CSV table of C-alpha atoms in Angstrom, one decimal:
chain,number,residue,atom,x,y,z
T,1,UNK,CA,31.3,11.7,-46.8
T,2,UNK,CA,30.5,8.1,-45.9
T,3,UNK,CA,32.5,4.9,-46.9
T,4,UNK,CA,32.4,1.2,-47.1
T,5,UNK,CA,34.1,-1.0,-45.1
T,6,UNK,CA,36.3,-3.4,-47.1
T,7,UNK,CA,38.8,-6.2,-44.8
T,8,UNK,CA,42.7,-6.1,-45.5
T,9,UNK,CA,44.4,-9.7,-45.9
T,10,UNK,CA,45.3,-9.0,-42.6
T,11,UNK,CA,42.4,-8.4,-41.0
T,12,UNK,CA,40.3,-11.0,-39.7
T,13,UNK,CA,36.9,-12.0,-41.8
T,14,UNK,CA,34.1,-9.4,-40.8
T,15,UNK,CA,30.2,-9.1,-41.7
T,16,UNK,CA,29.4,-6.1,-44.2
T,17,UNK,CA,29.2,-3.2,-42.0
T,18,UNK,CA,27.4,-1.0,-44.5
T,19,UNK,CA,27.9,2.4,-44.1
T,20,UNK,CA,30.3,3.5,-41.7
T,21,UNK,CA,30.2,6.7,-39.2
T,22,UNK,CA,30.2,9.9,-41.7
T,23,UNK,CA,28.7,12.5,-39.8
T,24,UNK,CA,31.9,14.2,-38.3
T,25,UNK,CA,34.0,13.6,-35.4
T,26,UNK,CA,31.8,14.6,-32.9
T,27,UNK,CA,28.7,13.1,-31.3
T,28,UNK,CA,26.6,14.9,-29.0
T,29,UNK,CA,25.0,13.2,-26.1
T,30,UNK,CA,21.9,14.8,-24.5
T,31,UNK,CA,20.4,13.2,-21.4
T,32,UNK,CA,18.4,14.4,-18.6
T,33,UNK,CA,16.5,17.6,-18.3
T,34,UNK,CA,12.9,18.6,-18.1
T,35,UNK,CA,12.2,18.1,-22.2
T,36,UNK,CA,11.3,21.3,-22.3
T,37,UNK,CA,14.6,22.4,-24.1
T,38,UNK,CA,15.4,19.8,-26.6
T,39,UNK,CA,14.3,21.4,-29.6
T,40,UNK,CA,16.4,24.5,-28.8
T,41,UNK,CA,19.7,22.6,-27.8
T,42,UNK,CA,19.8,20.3,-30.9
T,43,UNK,CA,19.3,23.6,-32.8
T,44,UNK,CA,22.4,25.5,-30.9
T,45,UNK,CA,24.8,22.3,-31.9
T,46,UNK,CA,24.0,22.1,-35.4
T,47,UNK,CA,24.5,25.5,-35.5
T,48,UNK,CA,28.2,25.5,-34.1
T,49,UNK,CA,29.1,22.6,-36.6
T,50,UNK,CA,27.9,19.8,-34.5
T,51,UNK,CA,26.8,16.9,-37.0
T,52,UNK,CA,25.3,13.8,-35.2
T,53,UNK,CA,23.3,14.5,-32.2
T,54,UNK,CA,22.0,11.2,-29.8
T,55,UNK,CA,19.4,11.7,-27.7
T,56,UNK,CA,19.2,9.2,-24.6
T,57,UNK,CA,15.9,6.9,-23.7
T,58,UNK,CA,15.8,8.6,-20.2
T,59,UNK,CA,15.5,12.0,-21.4
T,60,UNK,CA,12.3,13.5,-21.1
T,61,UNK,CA,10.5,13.7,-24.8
T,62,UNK,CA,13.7,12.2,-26.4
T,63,UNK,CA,10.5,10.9,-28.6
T,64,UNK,CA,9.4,13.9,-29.9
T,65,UNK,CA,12.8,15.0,-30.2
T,66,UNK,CA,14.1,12.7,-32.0
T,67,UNK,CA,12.0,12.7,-35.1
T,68,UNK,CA,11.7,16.5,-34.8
T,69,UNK,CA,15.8,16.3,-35.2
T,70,UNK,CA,15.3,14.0,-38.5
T,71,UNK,CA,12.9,16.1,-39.9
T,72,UNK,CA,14.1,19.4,-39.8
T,73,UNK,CA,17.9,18.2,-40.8
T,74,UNK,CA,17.3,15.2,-42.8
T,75,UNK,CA,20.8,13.8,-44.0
T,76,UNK,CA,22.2,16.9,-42.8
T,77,UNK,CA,22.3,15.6,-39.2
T,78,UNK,CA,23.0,11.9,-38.2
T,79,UNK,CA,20.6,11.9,-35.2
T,80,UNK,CA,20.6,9.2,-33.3
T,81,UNK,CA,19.0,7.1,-30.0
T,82,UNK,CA,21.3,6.2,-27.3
T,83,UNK,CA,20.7,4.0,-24.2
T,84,UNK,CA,19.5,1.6,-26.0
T,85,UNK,CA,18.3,-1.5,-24.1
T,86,UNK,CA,16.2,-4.0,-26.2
T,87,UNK,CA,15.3,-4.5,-29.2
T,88,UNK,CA,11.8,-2.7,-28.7
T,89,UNK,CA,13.6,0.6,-28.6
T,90,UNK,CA,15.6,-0.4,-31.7
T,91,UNK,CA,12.1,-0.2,-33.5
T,92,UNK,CA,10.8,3.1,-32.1
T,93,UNK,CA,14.0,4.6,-33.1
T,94,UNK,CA,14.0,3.4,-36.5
T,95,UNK,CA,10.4,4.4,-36.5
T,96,UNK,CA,11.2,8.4,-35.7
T,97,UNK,CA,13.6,8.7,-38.2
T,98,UNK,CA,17.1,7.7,-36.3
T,99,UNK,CA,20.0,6.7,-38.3
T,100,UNK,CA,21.6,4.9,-35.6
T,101,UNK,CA,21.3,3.7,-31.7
T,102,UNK,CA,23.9,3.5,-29.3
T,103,UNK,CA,24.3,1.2,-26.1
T,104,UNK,CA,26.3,1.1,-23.0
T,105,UNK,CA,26.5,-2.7,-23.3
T,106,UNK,CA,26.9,-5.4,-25.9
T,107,UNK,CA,23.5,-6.9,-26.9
T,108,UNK,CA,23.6,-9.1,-30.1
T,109,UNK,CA,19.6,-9.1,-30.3
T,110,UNK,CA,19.7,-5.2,-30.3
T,111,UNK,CA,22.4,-4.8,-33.1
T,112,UNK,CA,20.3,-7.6,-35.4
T,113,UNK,CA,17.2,-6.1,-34.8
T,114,UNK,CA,19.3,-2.8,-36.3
T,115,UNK,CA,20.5,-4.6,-39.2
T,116,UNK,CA,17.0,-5.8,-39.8
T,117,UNK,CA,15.8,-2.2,-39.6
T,118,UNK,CA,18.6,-0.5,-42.0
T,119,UNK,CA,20.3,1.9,-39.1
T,120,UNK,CA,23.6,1.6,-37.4
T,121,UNK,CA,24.0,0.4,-33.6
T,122,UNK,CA,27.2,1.5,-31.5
T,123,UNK,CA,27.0,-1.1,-28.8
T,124,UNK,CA,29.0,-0.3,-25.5
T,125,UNK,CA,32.3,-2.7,-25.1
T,126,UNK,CA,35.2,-2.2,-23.0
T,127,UNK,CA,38.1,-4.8,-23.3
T,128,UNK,CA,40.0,-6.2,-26.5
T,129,UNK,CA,37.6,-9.4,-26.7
T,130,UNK,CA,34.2,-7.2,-26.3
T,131,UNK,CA,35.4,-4.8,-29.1
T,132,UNK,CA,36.3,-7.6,-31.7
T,133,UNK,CA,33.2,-9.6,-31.0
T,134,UNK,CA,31.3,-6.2,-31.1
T,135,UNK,CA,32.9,-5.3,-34.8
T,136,UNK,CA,32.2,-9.0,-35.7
T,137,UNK,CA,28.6,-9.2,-34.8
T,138,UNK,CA,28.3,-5.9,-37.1
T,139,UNK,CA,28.6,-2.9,-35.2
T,140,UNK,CA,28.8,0.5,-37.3
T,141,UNK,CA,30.8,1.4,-34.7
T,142,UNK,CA,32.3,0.6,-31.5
T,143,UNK,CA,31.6,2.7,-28.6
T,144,UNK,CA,34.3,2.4,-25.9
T,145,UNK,CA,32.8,3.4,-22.3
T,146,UNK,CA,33.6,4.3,-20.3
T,147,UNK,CA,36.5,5.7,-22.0
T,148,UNK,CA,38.5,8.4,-19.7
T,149,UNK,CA,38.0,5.5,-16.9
T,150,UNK,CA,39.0,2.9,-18.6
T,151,UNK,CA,42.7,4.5,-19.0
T,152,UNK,CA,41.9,7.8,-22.1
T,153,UNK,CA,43.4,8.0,-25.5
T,154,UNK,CA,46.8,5.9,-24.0
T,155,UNK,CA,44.3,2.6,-23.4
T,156,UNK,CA,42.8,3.4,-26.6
T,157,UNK,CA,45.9,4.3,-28.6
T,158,UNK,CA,47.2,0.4,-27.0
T,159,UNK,CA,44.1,-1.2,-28.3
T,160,UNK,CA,43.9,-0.2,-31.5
T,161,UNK,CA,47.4,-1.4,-32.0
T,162,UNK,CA,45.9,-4.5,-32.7
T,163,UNK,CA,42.9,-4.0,-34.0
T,164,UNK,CA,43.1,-1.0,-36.3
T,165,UNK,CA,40.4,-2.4,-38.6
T,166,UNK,CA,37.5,-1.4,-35.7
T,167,UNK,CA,36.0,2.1,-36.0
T,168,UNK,CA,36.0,3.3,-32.1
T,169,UNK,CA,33.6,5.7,-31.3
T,170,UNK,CA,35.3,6.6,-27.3
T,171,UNK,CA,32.9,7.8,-24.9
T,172,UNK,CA,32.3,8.9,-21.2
T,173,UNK,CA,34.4,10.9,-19.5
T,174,UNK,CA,35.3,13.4,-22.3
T,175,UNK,CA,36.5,16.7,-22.3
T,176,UNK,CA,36.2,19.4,-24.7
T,177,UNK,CA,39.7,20.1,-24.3
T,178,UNK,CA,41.1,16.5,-24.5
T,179,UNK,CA,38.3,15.3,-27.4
T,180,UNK,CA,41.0,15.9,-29.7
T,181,UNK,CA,43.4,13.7,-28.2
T,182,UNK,CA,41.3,10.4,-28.6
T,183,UNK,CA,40.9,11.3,-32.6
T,184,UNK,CA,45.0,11.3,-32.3
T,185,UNK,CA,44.6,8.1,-30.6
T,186,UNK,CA,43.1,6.5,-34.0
T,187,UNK,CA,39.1,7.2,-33.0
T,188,UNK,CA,36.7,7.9,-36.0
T,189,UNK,CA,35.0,10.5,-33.5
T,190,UNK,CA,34.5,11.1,-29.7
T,191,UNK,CA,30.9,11.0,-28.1
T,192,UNK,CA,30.1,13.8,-25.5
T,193,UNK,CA,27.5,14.5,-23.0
T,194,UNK,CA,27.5,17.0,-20.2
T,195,UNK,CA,31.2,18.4,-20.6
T,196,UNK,CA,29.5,19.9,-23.7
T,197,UNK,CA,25.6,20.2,-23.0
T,198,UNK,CA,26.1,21.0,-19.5
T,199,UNK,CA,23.1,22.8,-17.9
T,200,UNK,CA,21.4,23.3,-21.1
T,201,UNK,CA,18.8,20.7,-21.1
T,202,UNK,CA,17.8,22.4,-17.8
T,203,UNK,CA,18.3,25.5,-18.2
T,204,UNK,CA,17.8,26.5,-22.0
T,205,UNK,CA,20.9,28.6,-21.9
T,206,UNK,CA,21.8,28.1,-25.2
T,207,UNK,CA,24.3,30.9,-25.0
T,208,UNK,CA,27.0,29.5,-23.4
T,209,UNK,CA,26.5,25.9,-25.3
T,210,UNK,CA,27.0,27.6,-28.2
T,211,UNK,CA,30.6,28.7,-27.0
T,212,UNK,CA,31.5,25.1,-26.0
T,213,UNK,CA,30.0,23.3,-29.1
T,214,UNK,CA,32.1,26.1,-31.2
T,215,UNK,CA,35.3,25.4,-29.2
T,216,UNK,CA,34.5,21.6,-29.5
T,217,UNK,CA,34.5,21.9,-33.5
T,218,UNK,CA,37.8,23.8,-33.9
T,219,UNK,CA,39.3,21.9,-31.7
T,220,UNK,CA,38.8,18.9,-33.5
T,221,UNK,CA,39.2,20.3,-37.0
T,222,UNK,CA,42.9,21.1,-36.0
């Protein structure tokens, strides 16, 4: 399922990238909540088809979730840590079994402190310049936030023109319904947080996540 990144004459010089995103085209992003529910919402989107799950540093037990995640889907599941914001947390990551960490910003000492541990980092960038330096400094992948502000699949669909060598993770702002629109728009997949977890992390109602996970995976599959 996964690849190798390999640079076209025409693309400008890049580091070895290793392993590109694999894990399907969509990410699920779980913040917030009491804790109490993690277990049972990672469960409900692998279930509907989800494939890479990232569970956010300010979410109660994303610890313990986290390396429960890697343990009972191994390679199954790309699980990774998102909100990211030193290096420290690259290490506790790696440590619980992530395969990747995500960021909202650009922070060279976090992605070679990933490299040095063996997982992926998806740093946050926004413009042409952040994306290139991003994909340069060896991102996996790029993650463009906050994507539906920043102008939707139209801005990214104009800055890939350019750079179609960059694997774009878009995220923030992302519908269910329009997820499939940014894969149109040249992503490699979309990343999305409460229009598809909603209340669950609160609630535990796993019933209706279910619904909207399911929706989210045909949609994209068309």
């Amino acid at each position: 399922m996964s690849t190798h990144h390999t640079s076209t004459g025409d693309s400008p010089s890049v580091p070895d990238h290793g392993t590109r995103h694999g894990a399907g085209p969509a990410v699920a992003i779980l913040r917030g909540g009491t804790g109490e529910h993690v277990e049972a919402v990672v469960d409900t989107l692998v279930g509907a088809g989800v494939r890479a799950v990232e569970l956010t540093t300010n979410t109660p037990r994303w610890r313990e979730g986290t390396a429960w995640t890697a343990r009972r889907f191994g390679d199954g599941v790309s699980v990774g840590v998102g909100t990211v914001l030193d290096p420290e947390q690259v290490d506790d990551a790696a440590d619980l079994g992530a395969s990747f960490v995500v960021s909202p910003h650009l922070d060279p000492a976090i992605g070679e402190r990933a490299h040095e541990r063996g997982i992926g980092w998806y740093p946050g960038a926004a413009t042409p310049t952040e994306i290139v330096r991003a994909w340069r400094l060896g991102a996996r992948a790029v993650k463009l936030f906050p994507a539906a502000q920043l102008g939707g699949p139209a801005y990214l669909r104009q800055v890939l023109a350019p750079l179609d060598f960059v694997d774009v993770v878009p995220t923030g702002g992302i519908g269910i319904d329009d997820a499939a629109d940014y894969l149109a728009a040249g992503a490699v997949a979309v990343g999305l947080g409460s229009p598809l977890v909603g209340d669950a992390l609160g609630t535990g109602d796993t019933v209706a996540l279910r619904s909207r996970a399911e929706r989210l995976v045909a949609g994209l599959a068309r």
